[in-house]
């Protein structure tokens, strides 16, 4: 009984010591085992600190982030804010009209990059030929995939295709978040090459090559 009383009183003293009286106000800061956020160490805006080498609390964005006002690295010329650059939006600046043609110079290197990216991102559904017969259709997962050789799509402006690739359409997902701007234009250049490979005839060849064929 004596031990029980002793233990009971000790427990009461400890609980009372830690928890205090109900409704009791104290001017002292509470004991926090894990400090609340407002007590934690943090960098205050515009305040010098010893945490970063340059003493600023706002650091440059990490590599790979795209500031909204940055021009595309491959585009020479005036620096537009993000929204005002046709390369970023696929639209003519200041309007909602799609640009007709690829704002990047179409070079063999761009086409090669476009082919690589097309084969990674687009062939599962559209097929290597772009005719919509990708593995997804063969497996029956994605029954109606657009044939990129449809007249309607061939006649689309580059900007509209850029818009579809960037934002997706119905069952087709958006590639804006995963495929960088330049690679999206490269894909579009390659889609155009694929379309030409279907539409072209020997009449499109330069005369000397036509003669060589005959
Ligand atoms: C998951 C399957 C899938 C993938 C991957 C995919 N697409 Fe599509 N795509 C579709 C489907 C389905 C449609 C038909 C959408 C509709 O009109 O309902 C479509 C439509 C299109 C169209 C026509 C859009 C229109 O306005 O009618 C274009 C152009 C296109 N895709 C290009 C691409 C390109 C380029 C890629 C690679 C970056 C790609 N797609 C990747 C499924 C896919």
mmCIF file of C-alpha atoms and ligand atoms in Angstrom:
data_model
loop_
_atom_site.group_PDB
_atom_site.id
_atom_site.type_symbol
_atom_site.label_atom_id
_atom_site.label_comp_id
_atom_site.label_asym_id
_atom_site.label_seq_id
_atom_site.Cartn_x
_atom_site.Cartn_y
_atom_site.Cartn_z
ATOM 1 C CA UNK A 1 0.000 0.000 0.000
ATOM 2 C CA UNK A 2 2.850 2.366 0.842
ATOM 3 C CA UNK A 3 4.496 1.659 -2.498
ATOM 4 C CA UNK A 4 1.236 2.141 -4.338
ATOM 5 C CA UNK A 5 0.710 5.536 -2.681
ATOM 6 C CA UNK A 6 4.297 6.554 -3.462
ATOM 7 C CA UNK A 7 4.008 5.547 -7.128
ATOM 8 C CA UNK A 8 0.589 7.182 -7.421
ATOM 9 C CA UNK A 9 1.868 10.471 -6.011
ATOM 10 C CA UNK A 10 4.942 10.384 -8.233
ATOM 11 C CA UNK A 11 2.786 9.783 -11.318
ATOM 12 C CA UNK A 12 0.450 12.613 -10.324
ATOM 13 C CA UNK A 13 3.416 14.937 -9.800
ATOM 14 C CA UNK A 14 4.956 14.012 -13.147
ATOM 15 C CA UNK A 15 1.704 14.343 -15.101
ATOM 16 C CA UNK A 16 0.926 17.626 -13.370
ATOM 17 C CA UNK A 17 4.471 18.860 -13.961
ATOM 18 C CA UNK A 18 4.314 18.165 -17.668
ATOM 19 C CA UNK A 19 0.697 18.875 -18.513
ATOM 20 C CA UNK A 20 0.063 21.625 -15.979
ATOM 21 C CA UNK A 21 -3.324 22.740 -14.764
ATOM 22 C CA UNK A 22 -6.207 22.821 -17.196
ATOM 23 C CA UNK A 23 -6.730 26.335 -18.465
ATOM 24 C CA UNK A 24 -3.505 27.450 -16.864
ATOM 25 C CA UNK A 25 -1.844 30.232 -18.834
ATOM 26 C CA UNK A 26 1.874 30.488 -19.028
ATOM 27 C CA UNK A 27 4.064 33.103 -20.606
ATOM 28 C CA UNK A 28 6.832 30.611 -21.155
ATOM 29 C CA UNK A 29 7.032 28.863 -24.525
ATOM 30 C CA UNK A 30 5.745 25.305 -24.384
ATOM 31 C CA UNK A 31 8.190 22.442 -24.384
ATOM 32 C CA UNK A 32 8.140 21.030 -27.897
ATOM 33 C CA UNK A 33 9.801 17.702 -28.515
ATOM 34 C CA UNK A 34 9.393 18.208 -32.275
ATOM 35 C CA UNK A 35 9.284 21.994 -32.748
ATOM 36 C CA UNK A 36 6.229 23.416 -34.537
ATOM 37 C CA UNK A 37 6.855 24.895 -37.967
ATOM 38 C CA UNK A 38 6.801 28.468 -36.702
ATOM 39 C CA UNK A 39 9.618 27.678 -34.267
ATOM 40 C CA UNK A 40 11.681 25.729 -36.782
ATOM 41 C CA UNK A 41 14.816 26.973 -38.455
ATOM 42 C CA UNK A 42 13.960 28.687 -41.704
ATOM 43 C CA UNK A 43 15.249 31.252 -44.134
ATOM 44 C CA UNK A 44 13.405 34.540 -43.995
ATOM 45 C CA UNK A 45 12.853 36.499 -47.217
ATOM 46 C CA UNK A 46 15.238 39.394 -47.751
ATOM 47 C CA UNK A 47 17.201 38.454 -44.648
ATOM 48 C CA UNK A 48 20.869 37.552 -44.826
ATOM 49 C CA UNK A 49 21.608 34.042 -43.669
ATOM 50 C CA UNK A 50 24.574 31.812 -43.260
ATOM 51 C CA UNK A 51 22.952 28.807 -44.889
ATOM 52 C CA UNK A 52 23.690 29.464 -48.560
ATOM 53 C CA UNK A 53 27.139 30.489 -49.650
ATOM 54 C CA UNK A 54 25.901 33.705 -51.266
ATOM 55 C CA UNK A 55 23.831 34.605 -48.184
ATOM 56 C CA UNK A 56 20.535 34.995 -50.078
ATOM 57 C CA UNK A 57 17.419 33.094 -49.113
ATOM 58 C CA UNK A 58 16.122 33.113 -52.720
ATOM 59 C CA UNK A 59 18.336 30.971 -54.871
ATOM 60 C CA UNK A 60 18.451 30.512 -58.626
ATOM 61 C CA UNK A 61 16.058 27.827 -59.866
ATOM 62 C CA UNK A 62 17.557 24.335 -60.045
ATOM 63 C CA UNK A 63 18.894 23.218 -63.437
ATOM 64 C CA UNK A 64 16.195 22.047 -65.869
ATOM 65 C CA UNK A 65 13.457 24.393 -64.653
ATOM 66 C CA UNK A 66 12.106 26.763 -67.291
ATOM 67 C CA UNK A 67 11.454 30.333 -66.237
ATOM 68 C CA UNK A 68 8.306 31.583 -67.952
ATOM 69 C CA UNK A 69 10.135 34.445 -69.618
ATOM 70 C CA UNK A 70 12.992 32.437 -71.054
ATOM 71 C CA UNK A 71 13.309 32.220 -74.818
ATOM 72 C CA UNK A 72 13.964 28.835 -76.329
ATOM 73 C CA UNK A 73 17.694 28.260 -76.329
ATOM 74 C CA UNK A 74 17.687 27.292 -80.009
ATOM 75 C CA UNK A 75 15.728 30.297 -81.192
ATOM 76 C CA UNK A 76 17.798 33.311 -81.993
ATOM 77 C CA UNK A 77 16.142 36.637 -82.177
ATOM 78 C CA UNK A 78 14.065 38.744 -79.835
ATOM 79 C CA UNK A 79 13.408 37.526 -76.326
ATOM 80 C CA UNK A 80 9.689 37.052 -75.791
ATOM 81 C CA UNK A 81 7.959 36.259 -72.541
ATOM 82 C CA UNK A 82 6.894 32.596 -72.531
ATOM 83 C CA UNK A 83 3.308 33.224 -73.629
ATOM 84 C CA UNK A 84 4.326 35.520 -76.465
ATOM 85 C CA UNK A 85 6.636 33.145 -78.249
ATOM 86 C CA UNK A 86 5.028 31.105 -81.056
ATOM 87 C CA UNK A 87 7.596 28.402 -80.362
ATOM 88 C CA UNK A 88 6.195 27.955 -76.862
ATOM 89 C CA UNK A 89 2.502 28.210 -77.680
ATOM 90 C CA UNK A 90 2.141 27.151 -81.325
ATOM 91 C CA UNK A 91 0.111 30.333 -81.839
ATOM 92 C CA UNK A 92 0.857 33.625 -83.535
ATOM 93 C CA UNK A 93 1.750 36.181 -80.876
ATOM 94 C CA UNK A 94 -1.241 38.171 -79.657
ATOM 95 C CA UNK A 95 -3.823 35.984 -81.423
ATOM 96 C CA UNK A 96 -5.377 32.556 -80.986
ATOM 97 C CA UNK A 97 -4.377 31.540 -84.525
ATOM 98 C CA UNK A 98 -2.095 28.550 -84.887
ATOM 99 C CA UNK A 99 1.207 29.131 -86.626
ATOM 100 C CA UNK A 100 1.337 27.559 -90.080
ATOM 101 C CA UNK A 101 4.845 26.233 -89.996
ATOM 102 C CA UNK A 102 7.389 24.940 -87.559
ATOM 103 C CA UNK A 103 9.187 27.903 -85.956
ATOM 104 C CA UNK A 104 12.415 25.862 -85.772
ATOM 105 C CA UNK A 105 14.641 25.484 -88.806
ATOM 106 C CA UNK A 106 13.989 21.963 -90.100
ATOM 107 C CA UNK A 107 17.411 20.378 -90.357
ATOM 108 C CA UNK A 108 18.497 16.747 -90.695
ATOM 109 C CA UNK A 109 19.510 16.872 -87.022
ATOM 110 C CA UNK A 110 16.039 18.065 -85.997
ATOM 111 C CA UNK A 111 14.394 15.323 -88.082
ATOM 112 C CA UNK A 112 16.654 12.706 -86.523
ATOM 113 C CA UNK A 113 15.721 13.922 -83.066
ATOM 114 C CA UNK A 114 12.061 13.981 -84.096
ATOM 115 C CA UNK A 115 12.224 10.406 -85.305
ATOM 116 C CA UNK A 116 13.793 9.268 -82.054
ATOM 117 C CA UNK A 117 11.166 11.071 -79.962
ATOM 118 C CA UNK A 118 8.304 9.920 -82.207
ATOM 119 C CA UNK A 119 9.420 6.336 -81.814
ATOM 120 C CA UNK A 120 9.537 6.734 -78.042
ATOM 121 C CA UNK A 121 6.288 8.600 -77.486
ATOM 122 C CA UNK A 122 3.999 8.138 -80.454
ATOM 123 C CA UNK A 123 4.563 4.714 -82.055
ATOM 124 C CA UNK A 124 2.804 2.740 -79.293
ATOM 125 C CA UNK A 125 -0.480 4.205 -80.548
ATOM 126 C CA UNK A 126 0.138 5.734 -83.965
ATOM 127 C CA UNK A 127 2.545 3.051 -85.196
ATOM 128 C CA UNK A 128 5.980 3.546 -86.717
ATOM 129 C CA UNK A 129 4.338 4.671 -89.965
ATOM 130 C CA UNK A 130 1.963 7.050 -88.206
ATOM 131 C CA UNK A 131 -1.018 5.179 -89.681
ATOM 132 C CA UNK A 132 -2.609 4.484 -86.306
ATOM 133 C CA UNK A 133 -1.692 0.794 -86.246
ATOM 134 C CA UNK A 134 0.483 0.764 -83.161
ATOM 135 C CA UNK A 135 0.816 -2.008 -80.620
ATOM 136 C CA UNK A 136 -1.996 -0.479 -78.559
ATOM 137 C CA UNK A 137 -4.442 -1.110 -81.386
ATOM 138 C CA UNK A 138 -3.142 -4.638 -81.961
ATOM 139 C CA UNK A 139 -3.680 -5.375 -78.269
ATOM 140 C CA UNK A 140 -7.137 -3.840 -78.506
ATOM 141 C CA UNK A 141 -6.361 -1.340 -75.763
ATOM 142 C CA UNK A 142 -6.843 1.762 -77.868
ATOM 143 C CA UNK A 143 -9.284 0.978 -80.658
ATOM 144 C CA UNK A 144 -9.575 4.284 -82.533
ATOM 145 C CA UNK A 145 -6.220 5.959 -82.942
ATOM 146 C CA UNK A 146 -5.968 8.748 -85.482
ATOM 147 C CA UNK A 147 -4.221 7.961 -88.749
ATOM 148 C CA UNK A 148 -1.714 10.796 -89.134
ATOM 149 C CA UNK A 149 -2.039 10.449 -92.921
ATOM 150 C CA UNK A 150 -5.715 11.469 -92.842
ATOM 151 C CA UNK A 151 -6.316 14.410 -95.147
ATOM 152 C CA UNK A 152 -7.697 16.389 -92.207
ATOM 153 C CA UNK A 153 -4.486 15.948 -90.220
ATOM 154 C CA UNK A 154 -2.215 16.474 -93.212
ATOM 155 C CA UNK A 155 -3.989 19.780 -93.781
ATOM 156 C CA UNK A 156 -3.647 20.879 -90.168
ATOM 157 C CA UNK A 157 -1.179 23.629 -89.419
ATOM 158 C CA UNK A 158 1.983 22.740 -87.543
ATOM 159 C CA UNK A 159 0.737 24.906 -84.685
ATOM 160 C CA UNK A 160 -2.452 22.871 -84.316
ATOM 161 C CA UNK A 161 -0.525 19.603 -84.175
ATOM 162 C CA UNK A 162 1.789 21.211 -81.640
ATOM 163 C CA UNK A 163 -1.298 22.085 -79.626
ATOM 164 C CA UNK A 164 -2.573 18.483 -79.775
ATOM 165 C CA UNK A 165 0.806 17.080 -78.763
ATOM 166 C CA UNK A 166 1.145 19.623 -75.954
ATOM 167 C CA UNK A 167 -2.349 19.307 -74.481
ATOM 168 C CA UNK A 168 -3.540 15.933 -75.773
ATOM 169 C CA UNK A 169 -6.927 15.155 -77.290
ATOM 170 C CA UNK A 170 -9.630 12.812 -75.950
ATOM 171 C CA UNK A 171 -7.851 9.481 -75.345
ATOM 172 C CA UNK A 172 -4.472 10.854 -76.330
ATOM 173 C CA UNK A 173 -2.547 12.227 -73.369
ATOM 174 C CA UNK A 174 -0.699 15.540 -73.146
ATOM 175 C CA UNK A 175 3.001 15.515 -73.939
ATOM 176 C CA UNK A 176 3.639 19.115 -72.850
ATOM 177 C CA UNK A 177 4.674 18.055 -69.361
ATOM 178 C CA UNK A 178 7.087 15.325 -70.516
ATOM 179 C CA UNK A 179 8.478 16.333 -73.901
ATOM 180 C CA UNK A 180 10.434 19.620 -74.006
ATOM 181 C CA UNK A 181 9.318 22.288 -76.479
ATOM 182 C CA UNK A 182 12.153 21.747 -78.940
ATOM 183 C CA UNK A 183 11.566 18.007 -79.047
ATOM 184 C CA UNK A 184 7.848 18.531 -79.660
ATOM 185 C CA UNK A 185 8.671 20.639 -82.722
ATOM 186 C CA UNK A 186 11.163 17.989 -83.795
ATOM 187 C CA UNK A 187 8.380 15.373 -83.573
ATOM 188 C CA UNK A 188 6.135 17.579 -85.707
ATOM 189 C CA UNK A 189 8.870 17.982 -88.321
ATOM 190 C CA UNK A 190 9.168 14.192 -88.396
ATOM 191 C CA UNK A 191 5.377 13.720 -88.639
ATOM 192 C CA UNK A 192 5.499 15.987 -91.703
ATOM 193 C CA UNK A 193 8.274 13.857 -93.161
ATOM 194 C CA UNK A 194 6.182 10.717 -92.556
ATOM 195 C CA UNK A 195 3.199 12.336 -94.274
ATOM 196 C CA UNK A 196 5.343 13.348 -97.227
ATOM 197 C CA UNK A 197 6.623 9.798 -97.489
ATOM 198 C CA UNK A 198 3.009 8.725 -98.160
ATOM 199 C CA UNK A 199 1.845 11.626 -100.257
ATOM 200 C CA UNK A 200 4.944 12.252 -102.278
ATOM 201 C CA UNK A 201 5.355 10.918 -105.780
ATOM 202 C CA UNK A 202 8.377 10.672 -108.029
ATOM 203 C CA UNK A 203 7.229 14.002 -109.502
ATOM 204 C CA UNK A 204 8.367 15.683 -106.286
ATOM 205 C CA UNK A 205 11.940 14.562 -106.886
ATOM 206 C CA UNK A 206 14.445 16.926 -108.458
ATOM 207 C CA UNK A 207 14.634 16.371 -112.276
ATOM 208 C CA UNK A 208 18.036 14.705 -112.202
ATOM 209 C CA UNK A 209 16.813 12.078 -109.687
ATOM 210 C CA UNK A 210 13.617 11.540 -111.729
ATOM 211 C CA UNK A 211 15.742 10.914 -114.783
ATOM 212 C CA UNK A 212 17.923 8.494 -112.841
ATOM 213 C CA UNK A 213 14.804 6.517 -111.813
ATOM 214 C CA UNK A 214 13.640 6.133 -115.424
HETATM 215 C C1 LIG B 1 -1.978 6.524 -75.873
HETATM 216 C C2 LIG B 1 -2.083 6.491 -77.301
HETATM 217 C C3 LIG B 1 -1.516 7.692 -78.055
HETATM 218 C C4 LIG B 1 -0.238 8.174 -78.046
HETATM 219 C C5 LIG B 1 0.949 7.614 -77.273
HETATM 220 C C6 LIG B 1 -0.226 9.275 -78.955
HETATM 221 N N1 LIG B 1 -1.446 9.473 -79.501
HETATM 222 FE FE1 LIG B 1 -1.957 10.855 -80.887
HETATM 223 N N2 LIG B 1 -3.872 10.221 -80.829
HETATM 224 C C7 LIG B 1 -4.343 9.151 -80.089
HETATM 225 C C8 LIG B 1 -5.771 9.036 -80.277
HETATM 226 C C9 LIG B 1 -6.656 8.002 -79.636
HETATM 227 C C10 LIG B 1 -6.132 10.079 -81.164
HETATM 228 C C11 LIG B 1 -7.534 10.405 -81.654
HETATM 229 C C12 LIG B 1 -8.070 11.483 -80.741
HETATM 230 C C13 LIG B 1 -9.470 11.872 -81.122
HETATM 231 O O1 LIG B 1 -9.610 12.639 -82.082
HETATM 232 O O2 LIG B 1 -10.377 11.417 -80.435
HETATM 233 C C14 LIG B 1 -4.918 10.793 -81.485
HETATM 234 C C15 LIG B 1 -4.873 11.884 -82.340
HETATM 235 C C16 LIG B 1 -3.705 12.492 -82.756
HETATM 236 C C17 LIG B 1 -3.658 13.561 -83.726
HETATM 237 C C18 LIG B 1 -4.853 14.175 -84.444
HETATM 238 C C19 LIG B 1 -5.451 15.197 -83.528
HETATM 239 C C20 LIG B 1 -6.705 15.802 -84.076
HETATM 240 O O3 LIG B 1 -6.897 17.005 -83.829
HETATM 241 O O4 LIG B 1 -7.510 15.108 -84.676
HETATM 242 C C21 LIG B 1 -2.340 13.893 -83.874
HETATM 243 C C22 LIG B 1 -1.772 14.967 -84.802
HETATM 244 C C23 LIG B 1 -1.576 13.039 -82.993
HETATM 245 N N3 LIG B 1 -2.445 12.209 -82.324
HETATM 246 C C24 LIG B 1 -0.209 13.071 -82.866
HETATM 247 C C25 LIG B 1 0.489 12.355 -81.895
HETATM 248 C C26 LIG B 1 1.889 12.499 -81.659
HETATM 249 C C27 LIG B 1 2.820 13.391 -82.452
HETATM 250 C C28 LIG B 1 2.212 11.654 -80.629
HETATM 251 C C29 LIG B 1 3.562 11.465 -79.953
HETATM 252 C C30 LIG B 1 4.030 12.627 -79.257
HETATM 253 C C31 LIG B 1 0.999 10.983 -80.230
HETATM 254 N N4 LIG B 1 -0.031 11.443 -81.014
HETATM 255 C C32 LIG B 1 0.913 10.035 -79.225
HETATM 256 C C33 LIG B 1 -3.611 8.330 -79.276
HETATM 257 C C34 LIG B 1 -2.278 8.512 -78.971
#
